[in-house]
Short mmCIF file of C-alpha atoms and ligand atoms in Angstrom, two decimals:
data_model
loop_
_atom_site.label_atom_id
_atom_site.label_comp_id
_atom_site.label_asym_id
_atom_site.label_seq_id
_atom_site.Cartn_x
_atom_site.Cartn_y
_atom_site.Cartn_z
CA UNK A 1369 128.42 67.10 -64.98
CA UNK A 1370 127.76 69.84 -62.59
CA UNK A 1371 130.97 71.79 -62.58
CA UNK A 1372 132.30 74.73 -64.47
CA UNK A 1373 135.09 73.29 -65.99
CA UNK A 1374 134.33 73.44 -69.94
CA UNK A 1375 134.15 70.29 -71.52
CA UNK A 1376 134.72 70.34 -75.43
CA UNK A 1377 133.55 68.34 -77.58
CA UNK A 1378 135.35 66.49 -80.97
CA UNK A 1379 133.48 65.18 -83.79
CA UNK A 1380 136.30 63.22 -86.08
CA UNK A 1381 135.51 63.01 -89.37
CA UNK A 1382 136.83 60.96 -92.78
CA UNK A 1383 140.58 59.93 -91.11
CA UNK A 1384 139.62 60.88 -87.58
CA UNK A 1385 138.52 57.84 -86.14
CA UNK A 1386 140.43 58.29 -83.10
CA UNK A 1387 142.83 60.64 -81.18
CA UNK A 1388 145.65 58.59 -80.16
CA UNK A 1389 146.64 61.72 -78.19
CA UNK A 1390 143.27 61.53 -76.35
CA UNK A 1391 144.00 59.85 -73.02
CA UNK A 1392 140.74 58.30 -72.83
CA UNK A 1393 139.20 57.71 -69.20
CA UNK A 1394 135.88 56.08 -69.43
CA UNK A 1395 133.54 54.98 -73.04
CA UNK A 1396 130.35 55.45 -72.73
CA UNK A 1397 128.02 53.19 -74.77
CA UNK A 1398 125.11 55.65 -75.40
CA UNK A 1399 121.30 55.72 -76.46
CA UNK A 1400 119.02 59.22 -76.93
CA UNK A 1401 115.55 59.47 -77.59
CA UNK A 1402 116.58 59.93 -81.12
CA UNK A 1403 118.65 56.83 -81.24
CA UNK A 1404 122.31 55.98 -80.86
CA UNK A 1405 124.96 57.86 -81.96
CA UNK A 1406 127.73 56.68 -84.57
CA UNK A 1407 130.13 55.34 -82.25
CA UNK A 1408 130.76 55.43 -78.30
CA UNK A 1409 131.43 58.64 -76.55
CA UNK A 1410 135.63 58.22 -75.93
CA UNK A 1411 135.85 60.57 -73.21
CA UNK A 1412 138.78 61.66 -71.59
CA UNK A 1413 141.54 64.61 -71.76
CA UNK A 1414 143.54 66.62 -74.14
CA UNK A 1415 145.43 69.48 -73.98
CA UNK A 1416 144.92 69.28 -70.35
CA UNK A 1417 140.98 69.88 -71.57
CA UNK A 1418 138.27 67.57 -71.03
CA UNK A 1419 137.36 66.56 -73.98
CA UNK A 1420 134.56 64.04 -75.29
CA UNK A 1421 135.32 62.13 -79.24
CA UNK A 1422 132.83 61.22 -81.00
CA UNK A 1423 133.48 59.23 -84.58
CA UNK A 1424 130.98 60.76 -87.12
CA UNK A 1425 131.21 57.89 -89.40
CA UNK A 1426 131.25 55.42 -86.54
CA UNK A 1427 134.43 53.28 -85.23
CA UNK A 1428 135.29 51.46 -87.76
CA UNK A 1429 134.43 53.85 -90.18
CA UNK A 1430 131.10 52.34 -91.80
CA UNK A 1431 128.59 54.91 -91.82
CA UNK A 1432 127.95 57.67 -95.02
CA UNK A 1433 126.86 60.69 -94.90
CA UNK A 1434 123.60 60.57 -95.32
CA UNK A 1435 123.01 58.20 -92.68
CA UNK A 1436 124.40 59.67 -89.82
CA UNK A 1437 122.30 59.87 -87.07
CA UNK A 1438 123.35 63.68 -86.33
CA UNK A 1439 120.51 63.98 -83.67
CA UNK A 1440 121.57 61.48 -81.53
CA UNK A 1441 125.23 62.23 -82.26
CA UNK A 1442 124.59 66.01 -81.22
CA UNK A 1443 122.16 65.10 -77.97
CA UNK A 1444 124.68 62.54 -76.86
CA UNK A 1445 127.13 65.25 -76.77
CA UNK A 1446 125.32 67.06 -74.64
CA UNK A 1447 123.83 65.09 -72.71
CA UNK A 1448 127.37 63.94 -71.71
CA UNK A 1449 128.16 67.82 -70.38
CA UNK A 1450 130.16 69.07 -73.56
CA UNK A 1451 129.67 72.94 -74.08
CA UNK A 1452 131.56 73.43 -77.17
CA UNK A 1453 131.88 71.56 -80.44
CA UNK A 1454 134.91 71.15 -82.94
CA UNK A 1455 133.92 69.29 -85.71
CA UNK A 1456 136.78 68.12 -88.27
CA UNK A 1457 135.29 67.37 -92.03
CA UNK A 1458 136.76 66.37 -94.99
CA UNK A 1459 136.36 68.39 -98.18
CA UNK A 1460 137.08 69.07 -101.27
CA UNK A 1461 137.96 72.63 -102.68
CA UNK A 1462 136.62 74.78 -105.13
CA UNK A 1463 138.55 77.77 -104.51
CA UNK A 1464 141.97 77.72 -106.00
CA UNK A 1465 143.86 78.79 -103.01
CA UNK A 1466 142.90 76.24 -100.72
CA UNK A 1467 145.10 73.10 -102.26
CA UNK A 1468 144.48 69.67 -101.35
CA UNK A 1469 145.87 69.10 -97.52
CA UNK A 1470 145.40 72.17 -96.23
CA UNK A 1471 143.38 73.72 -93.21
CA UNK A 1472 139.73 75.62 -93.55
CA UNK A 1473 138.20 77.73 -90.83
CA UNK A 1474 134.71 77.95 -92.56
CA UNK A 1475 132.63 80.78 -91.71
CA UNK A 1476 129.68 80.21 -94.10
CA UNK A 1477 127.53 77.40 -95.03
CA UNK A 1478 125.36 76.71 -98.10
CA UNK A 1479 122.83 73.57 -97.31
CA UNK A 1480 122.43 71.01 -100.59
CA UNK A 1481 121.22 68.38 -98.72
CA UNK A 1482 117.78 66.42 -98.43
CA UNK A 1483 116.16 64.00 -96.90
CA UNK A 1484 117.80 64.29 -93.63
CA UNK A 1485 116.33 65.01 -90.04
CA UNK A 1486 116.82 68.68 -90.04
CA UNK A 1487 115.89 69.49 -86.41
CA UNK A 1488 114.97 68.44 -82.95
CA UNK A 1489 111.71 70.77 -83.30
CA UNK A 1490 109.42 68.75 -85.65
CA UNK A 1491 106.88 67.10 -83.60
CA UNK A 1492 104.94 67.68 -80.56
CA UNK A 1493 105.46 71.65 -80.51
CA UNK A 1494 103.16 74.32 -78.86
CA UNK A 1495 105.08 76.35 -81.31
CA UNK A 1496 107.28 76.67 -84.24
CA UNK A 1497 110.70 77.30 -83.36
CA UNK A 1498 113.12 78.93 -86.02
CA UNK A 1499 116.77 79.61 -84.50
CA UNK A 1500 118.87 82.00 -86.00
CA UNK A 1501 121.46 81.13 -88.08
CA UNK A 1502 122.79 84.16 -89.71
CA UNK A 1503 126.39 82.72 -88.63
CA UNK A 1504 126.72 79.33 -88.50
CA UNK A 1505 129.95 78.98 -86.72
CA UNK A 1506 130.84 80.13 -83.57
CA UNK A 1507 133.18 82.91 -83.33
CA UNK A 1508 134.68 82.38 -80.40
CA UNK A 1509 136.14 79.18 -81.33
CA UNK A 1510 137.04 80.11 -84.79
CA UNK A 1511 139.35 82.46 -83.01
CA UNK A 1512 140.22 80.14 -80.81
CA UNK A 1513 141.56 77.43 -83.56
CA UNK A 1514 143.05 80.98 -85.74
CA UNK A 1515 144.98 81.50 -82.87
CA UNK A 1516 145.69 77.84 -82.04
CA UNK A 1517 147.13 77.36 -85.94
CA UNK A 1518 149.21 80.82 -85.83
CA UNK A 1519 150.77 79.59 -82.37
CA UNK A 1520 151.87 76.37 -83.95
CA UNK A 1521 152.52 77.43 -87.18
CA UNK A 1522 150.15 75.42 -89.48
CA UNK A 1523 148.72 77.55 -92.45
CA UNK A 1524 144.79 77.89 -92.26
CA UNK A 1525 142.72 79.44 -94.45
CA UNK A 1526 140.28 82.20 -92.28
CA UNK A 1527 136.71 82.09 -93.60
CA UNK A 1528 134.80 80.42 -96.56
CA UNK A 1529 131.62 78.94 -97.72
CA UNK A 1530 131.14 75.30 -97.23
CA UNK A 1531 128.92 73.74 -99.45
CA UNK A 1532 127.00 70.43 -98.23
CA UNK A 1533 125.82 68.29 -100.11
CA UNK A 1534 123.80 65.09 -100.08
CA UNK A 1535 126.77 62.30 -100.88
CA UNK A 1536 127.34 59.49 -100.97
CA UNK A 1537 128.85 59.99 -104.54
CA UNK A 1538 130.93 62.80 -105.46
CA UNK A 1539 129.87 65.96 -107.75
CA UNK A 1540 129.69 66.30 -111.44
CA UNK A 1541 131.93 69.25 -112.77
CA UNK A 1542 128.69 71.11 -113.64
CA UNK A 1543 127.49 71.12 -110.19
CA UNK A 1544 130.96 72.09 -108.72
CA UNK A 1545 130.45 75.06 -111.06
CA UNK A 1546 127.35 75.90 -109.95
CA UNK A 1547 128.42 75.84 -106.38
CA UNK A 1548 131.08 78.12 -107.08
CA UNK A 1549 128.45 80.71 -108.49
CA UNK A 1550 126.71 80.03 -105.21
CA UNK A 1551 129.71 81.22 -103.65
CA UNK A 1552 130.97 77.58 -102.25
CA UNK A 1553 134.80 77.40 -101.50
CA UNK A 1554 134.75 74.06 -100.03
CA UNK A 1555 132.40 71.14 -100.32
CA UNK A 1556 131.89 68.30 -98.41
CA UNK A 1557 128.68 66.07 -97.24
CA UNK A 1558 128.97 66.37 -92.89
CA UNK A 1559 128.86 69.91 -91.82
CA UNK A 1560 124.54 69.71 -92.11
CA UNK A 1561 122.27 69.51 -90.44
CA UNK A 1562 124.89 68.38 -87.94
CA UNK A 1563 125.99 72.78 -87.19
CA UNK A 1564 122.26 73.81 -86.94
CA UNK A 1565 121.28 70.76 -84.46
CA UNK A 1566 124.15 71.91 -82.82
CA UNK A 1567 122.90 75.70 -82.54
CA UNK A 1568 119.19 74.13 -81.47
CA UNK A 1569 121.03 72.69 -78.62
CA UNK A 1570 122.92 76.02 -77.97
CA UNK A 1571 126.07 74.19 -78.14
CA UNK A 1572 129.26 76.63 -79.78
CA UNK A 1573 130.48 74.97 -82.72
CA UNK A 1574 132.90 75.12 -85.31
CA UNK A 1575 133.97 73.51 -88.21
CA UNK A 1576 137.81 72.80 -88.60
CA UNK A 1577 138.55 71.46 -92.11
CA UNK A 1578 140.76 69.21 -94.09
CA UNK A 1579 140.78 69.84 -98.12
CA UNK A 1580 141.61 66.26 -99.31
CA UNK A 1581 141.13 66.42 -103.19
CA UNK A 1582 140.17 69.75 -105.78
CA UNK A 1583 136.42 69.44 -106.47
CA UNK A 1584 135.44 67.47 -109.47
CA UNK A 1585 136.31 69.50 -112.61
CA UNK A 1586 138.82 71.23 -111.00
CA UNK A 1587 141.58 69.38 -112.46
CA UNK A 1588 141.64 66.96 -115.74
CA UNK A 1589 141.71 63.81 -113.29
CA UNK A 1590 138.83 61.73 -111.77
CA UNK A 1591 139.29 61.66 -107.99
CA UNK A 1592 140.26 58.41 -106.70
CA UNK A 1593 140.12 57.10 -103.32
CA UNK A 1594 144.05 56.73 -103.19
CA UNK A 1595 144.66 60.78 -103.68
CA UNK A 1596 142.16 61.54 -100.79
CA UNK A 1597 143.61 59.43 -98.40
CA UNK A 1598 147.04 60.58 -99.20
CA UNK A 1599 145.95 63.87 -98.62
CA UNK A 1600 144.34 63.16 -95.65
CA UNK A 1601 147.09 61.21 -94.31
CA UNK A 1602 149.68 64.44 -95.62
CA UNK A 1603 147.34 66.99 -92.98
CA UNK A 1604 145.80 64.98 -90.62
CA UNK A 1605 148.49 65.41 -88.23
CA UNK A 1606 148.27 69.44 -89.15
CA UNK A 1607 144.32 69.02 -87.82
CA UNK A 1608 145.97 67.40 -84.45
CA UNK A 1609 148.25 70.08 -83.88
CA UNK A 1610 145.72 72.53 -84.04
CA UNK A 1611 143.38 70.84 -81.88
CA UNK A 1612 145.85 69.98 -78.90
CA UNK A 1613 147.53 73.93 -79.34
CA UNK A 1614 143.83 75.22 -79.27
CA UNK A 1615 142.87 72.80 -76.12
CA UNK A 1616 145.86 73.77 -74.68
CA UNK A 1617 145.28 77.68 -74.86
N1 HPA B 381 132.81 66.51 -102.50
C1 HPA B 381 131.98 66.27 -101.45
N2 HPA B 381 132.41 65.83 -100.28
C2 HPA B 381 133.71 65.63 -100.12
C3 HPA B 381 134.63 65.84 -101.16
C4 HPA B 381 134.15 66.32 -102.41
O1 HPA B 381 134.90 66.54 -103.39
N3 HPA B 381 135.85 65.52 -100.68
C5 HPA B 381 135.68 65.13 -99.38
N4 HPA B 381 134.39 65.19 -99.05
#
């Protein structure tokens, strides 16, 4: 795109389809060498930001976890001039503090999943390339969505170990106790490979999350459809303000 203006990038998750907020200027119907992403590229402004949204699960919401092309996804964010990434995921929580609808900064992840394209270095190499990974979110926009959330005064927990796993079903209690011996706080099935393609492509990303149910186990009910999208529906507009005060900053 040629000029210095940052352009950010938004990757909505389970109950962000769309940002009604986004004035959208031009849709860009997309292809990579890796395929097509989930949805078009909406791309437009926010916050007085340029900003490009992409739909994880595609627009209508149709495609799971484990079949999101996060390659093409990731490329045709870049490829489109976006900088920076703010992905919004839905999870679950482990940790007893963070109750259903409210806010995650992540600053860990633990990788459960298989099975799925883990890199844009696999064929074709003159070498092996291994990035580093030590931190998988970007600081600078952590702080930038800390401060965003303090400014507007939405609660949001700072830091915590996302667990990903494979999906499409939910967890069995046992597991959700063994990923809280991992360490896990949160767990969801979006936030890989989709943060380490992201760092391949040397694109800052964070992850911005939404707890929409306690983990299986965690309470004496099963988790039904109905609780997660109340919950989603009781902070989704939380997520919003925190992305237009963060755009805006
Ligand atoms: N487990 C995995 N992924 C999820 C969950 C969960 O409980 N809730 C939302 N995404």
């Amino acid at each position: 795109m040629g000029n210095s203006e940052p352009v950010w990038g938004i990757i909505g998750g389970t109950g962000l389809t769309a940002i009604d907020s986004l004035m959208v200027d031009d849709t860009l119907e997309t292809e990579t060498v890796w395929g097509a992403p989930s949805a078009p590229l909406r791309i437009g402004r926010l916050g007085g930001r340029k900003v490009v949204f992409l739909a994880r699960h595609g627009d209508p919401h149709r495609i799971p976890p484990h079949r999101v092309n996060y390659r093409a996804n990731i490329e045709a964010l870049r490829r489109a001039g976006v900088d920076r990434i703010i992905a919004v995921n839905a999870v679950g929580s482990i940790h007893p503090a963070m109750t259903p609808s409210s806010l995650v900064l992540p600053d860990q992840i633990i990788d459960y999943t298989w099975g799925r394209a883990p890199s844009f270095h696999e064929e074709n190499l003159e070498h092996a390339v291994h990035v580093d990974f030590t931190w998988p979110y970007s600081e600078s926009i952590r702080d930038a969505l800390r401060a965003a959330a303090a400014e507007v005064g939405v609660a949001c927990h700072d830091g915590g170990v996302y667990a990903c796993t494979q999906g499409p079903r939910l967890e069995t209690a046992a597991e959700i106790r063994r990923l809280e011996q991992d360490g896990a706080d949160i767990v969801g099935m979006t936030a890989m490979p989709e943060a380490v393609l992201a760092r391949e492509a040397e694109l800052d990303y964070a992850c911005l999350a939404l707890v929409v149910n306690w983990a299986a186990g965690r309470t004496s009910e099963v988790i039904t459809m109905d609780d997660i999208r109340s919950n989603l529906d009781a902070g989704i507009g939380r997520v919003l303000q925190v992305l237009e005060a963060c755009l805006r900053a």
